[in-house]
């Protein structure tokens, strides 16, 4: 059954660009009020102004660094103080690093694990009671095709997204009898600011999708009567993740290792 977002509120992390910004636009078009969170507050405000004007919805913007331990409670208390309760959480903020593990900066990978794993879990934990009580919306955790095999040169990122996928499937099962739809979204390479942050397109495997295509995949999955616990965006990505799941892990690792070894820009190592 399609989700009726009208008049309800969705919280989107990492909404200042890429997939988060696209989720904001698409949910706004379906009548959802929004809470947008990211560090670049000015960008969020610009985007919020456009969405308010175009769709007549309420948009609350919060400029915050989500890379802090236990940010979920703080955010929930902040929203409660503004009398905002949410029906949908799009747990999207994240970034990747690309280097042999030995060369990674310790602070950078700690921040990566904090944002991509610990904060995602903390936000899910802080808001799940509200989402379940409402029971009309969705919890979307953005994973990746990176979740389906170990990723040499992106060891921390691949493992983080494998965590997100497993974590999401587990809580989707735990809450399968609730009205809440819980989905891990697994995009492959997508044209966003992601690879600018990574610093190289060498981290991209397969052909690029647009944020529109990826969010369309997510919304189709959410609108199904029985929403699956995860969805891979793009036919090619569905094929490659199925093959990675079926192949011996050593083979899948070696294949990924070979694909991620080519730095076409010269900026990665
Ligand atoms: N693009 C791809 O190829 C791809 C593929 C698979 C999965 N994904 C996943 O998709 C998600 C969205 O990424 P994207 O592709 O849309 O990349 P993006 O354009 O770089 O967007 C990342 C978003 O996260 C926010 N963010 C980063 N660090 C943050 C922090 N410490 N606190 C708060 N917000 C923070 C950024 O906003 P600020 O800079 O304003 O804080 C931005 O809005 C990520 O989880 C990523 O791992 C992406």
mmCIF file of C-alpha atoms and ligand atoms in Angstrom, residues 14-20 37-40 64-67 92-95 115-116 142-145 157 161 187-195 197 208, ligand 1:
data_model
loop_
_atom_site.group_PDB
_atom_site.id
_atom_site.type_symbol
_atom_site.label_atom_id
_atom_site.label_comp_id
_atom_site.label_asym_id
_atom_site.label_seq_id
_atom_site.Cartn_x
_atom_site.Cartn_y
_atom_site.Cartn_z
ATOM 1 C CA UNK A 14 22.339 14.701 4.808
ATOM 2 C CA UNK A 15 19.678 16.735 3.032
ATOM 3 C CA UNK A 16 21.961 19.488 1.731
ATOM 4 C CA UNK A 17 22.985 17.560 -1.391
ATOM 5 C CA UNK A 18 22.708 14.360 -3.401
ATOM 6 C CA UNK A 19 20.271 11.680 -2.334
ATOM 7 C CA UNK A 20 19.105 13.557 0.756
ATOM 8 C CA UNK A 37 19.611 18.169 8.771
ATOM 9 C CA UNK A 38 23.193 18.640 7.560
ATOM 10 C CA UNK A 39 26.171 20.839 8.422
ATOM 11 C CA UNK A 40 25.671 23.399 5.622
ATOM 12 C CA UNK A 64 24.216 20.176 12.811
ATOM 13 C CA UNK A 65 27.252 17.964 12.688
ATOM 14 C CA UNK A 66 25.822 14.481 13.006
ATOM 15 C CA UNK A 67 29.265 13.046 13.584
ATOM 16 C CA UNK A 92 21.051 9.131 4.718
ATOM 17 C CA UNK A 93 24.081 11.212 5.797
ATOM 18 C CA UNK A 94 27.315 9.406 5.091
ATOM 19 C CA UNK A 95 30.668 9.536 3.372
ATOM 20 C CA UNK A 115 28.578 8.954 10.914
ATOM 21 C CA UNK A 116 27.912 5.936 8.678
ATOM 22 C CA UNK A 142 20.903 4.270 3.174
ATOM 23 C CA UNK A 143 23.325 1.382 2.679
ATOM 24 C CA UNK A 144 25.063 0.676 -0.641
ATOM 25 C CA UNK A 145 26.011 -1.996 -3.138
ATOM 26 C CA UNK A 157 33.235 1.975 4.075
ATOM 27 C CA UNK A 161 27.537 -0.456 4.719
ATOM 28 C CA UNK A 187 22.472 2.450 -4.436
ATOM 29 C CA UNK A 188 25.472 1.845 -6.664
ATOM 30 C CA UNK A 189 27.530 4.716 -8.063
ATOM 31 C CA UNK A 190 25.299 7.801 -8.141
ATOM 32 C CA UNK A 191 26.044 11.339 -9.398
ATOM 33 C CA UNK A 192 26.138 13.353 -6.173
ATOM 34 C CA UNK A 193 28.882 15.130 -4.214
ATOM 35 C CA UNK A 194 29.896 11.729 -2.834
ATOM 36 C CA UNK A 195 32.907 11.238 -5.121
ATOM 37 C CA UNK A 197 34.258 13.973 -0.867
ATOM 38 C CA UNK A 208 26.269 5.985 -12.705
HETATM 39 N N1 LIG B 1 26.738 8.590 -4.395
HETATM 40 C C1 LIG B 1 26.984 7.296 -4.394
HETATM 41 O O1 LIG B 1 27.599 6.753 -5.344
HETATM 42 C C2 LIG B 1 26.488 6.424 -3.262
HETATM 43 C C3 LIG B 1 26.399 5.050 -3.481
HETATM 44 C C4 LIG B 1 25.942 4.229 -2.458
HETATM 45 C C5 LIG B 1 25.556 4.780 -1.259
HETATM 46 N N2 LIG B 1 25.656 6.125 -1.068
HETATM 47 C C6 LIG B 1 25.277 6.656 0.245
HETATM 48 O O2 LIG B 1 24.262 7.632 0.048
HETATM 49 C C7 LIG B 1 24.252 8.518 1.175
HETATM 50 C C8 LIG B 1 24.141 9.951 0.669
HETATM 51 O O3 LIG B 1 25.307 10.268 -0.055
HETATM 52 P P1 LIG B 1 25.293 11.127 -1.397
HETATM 53 O O4 LIG B 1 25.696 10.235 -2.505
HETATM 54 O O5 LIG B 1 24.017 11.869 -1.509
HETATM 55 O O6 LIG B 1 26.535 12.081 -1.119
HETATM 56 P P2 LIG B 1 26.636 13.648 -0.857
HETATM 57 O O7 LIG B 1 26.065 14.412 -1.999
HETATM 58 O O8 LIG B 1 28.075 13.874 -0.499
HETATM 59 O O9 LIG B 1 25.715 13.885 0.404
HETATM 60 C C9 LIG B 1 26.111 13.560 1.708
HETATM 61 C C10 LIG B 1 25.236 14.328 2.676
HETATM 62 O O10 LIG B 1 25.647 13.992 4.013
HETATM 63 C C11 LIG B 1 25.833 15.197 4.739
HETATM 64 N N3 LIG B 1 26.871 15.021 5.767
HETATM 65 C C12 LIG B 1 28.138 14.585 5.603
HETATM 66 N N4 LIG B 1 28.790 14.605 6.773
HETATM 67 C C13 LIG B 1 27.908 15.063 7.703
HETATM 68 C C14 LIG B 1 27.985 15.332 9.091
HETATM 69 N N5 LIG B 1 29.105 15.113 9.795
HETATM 70 N N6 LIG B 1 26.892 15.807 9.734
HETATM 71 C C15 LIG B 1 25.746 16.051 9.031
HETATM 72 N N7 LIG B 1 25.611 15.813 7.721
HETATM 73 C C16 LIG B 1 26.682 15.334 7.062
HETATM 74 C C17 LIG B 1 26.284 16.229 3.697
HETATM 75 O O11 LIG B 1 25.920 17.520 4.117
HETATM 76 P P3 LIG B 1 26.920 18.623 4.750
HETATM 77 O O12 LIG B 1 28.205 18.529 4.000
HETATM 78 O O13 LIG B 1 26.161 19.909 4.524
HETATM 79 O O14 LIG B 1 27.017 18.274 6.195
HETATM 80 C C18 LIG B 1 25.390 15.840 2.527
HETATM 81 O O15 LIG B 1 24.125 16.432 2.654
HETATM 82 C C19 LIG B 1 25.507 8.193 1.972
HETATM 83 O O16 LIG B 1 25.157 7.419 3.092
HETATM 84 C C20 LIG B 1 26.347 7.378 1.009
HETATM 85 O O17 LIG B 1 27.214 6.488 1.670
HETATM 86 C C21 LIG B 1 26.103 6.958 -2.046
#
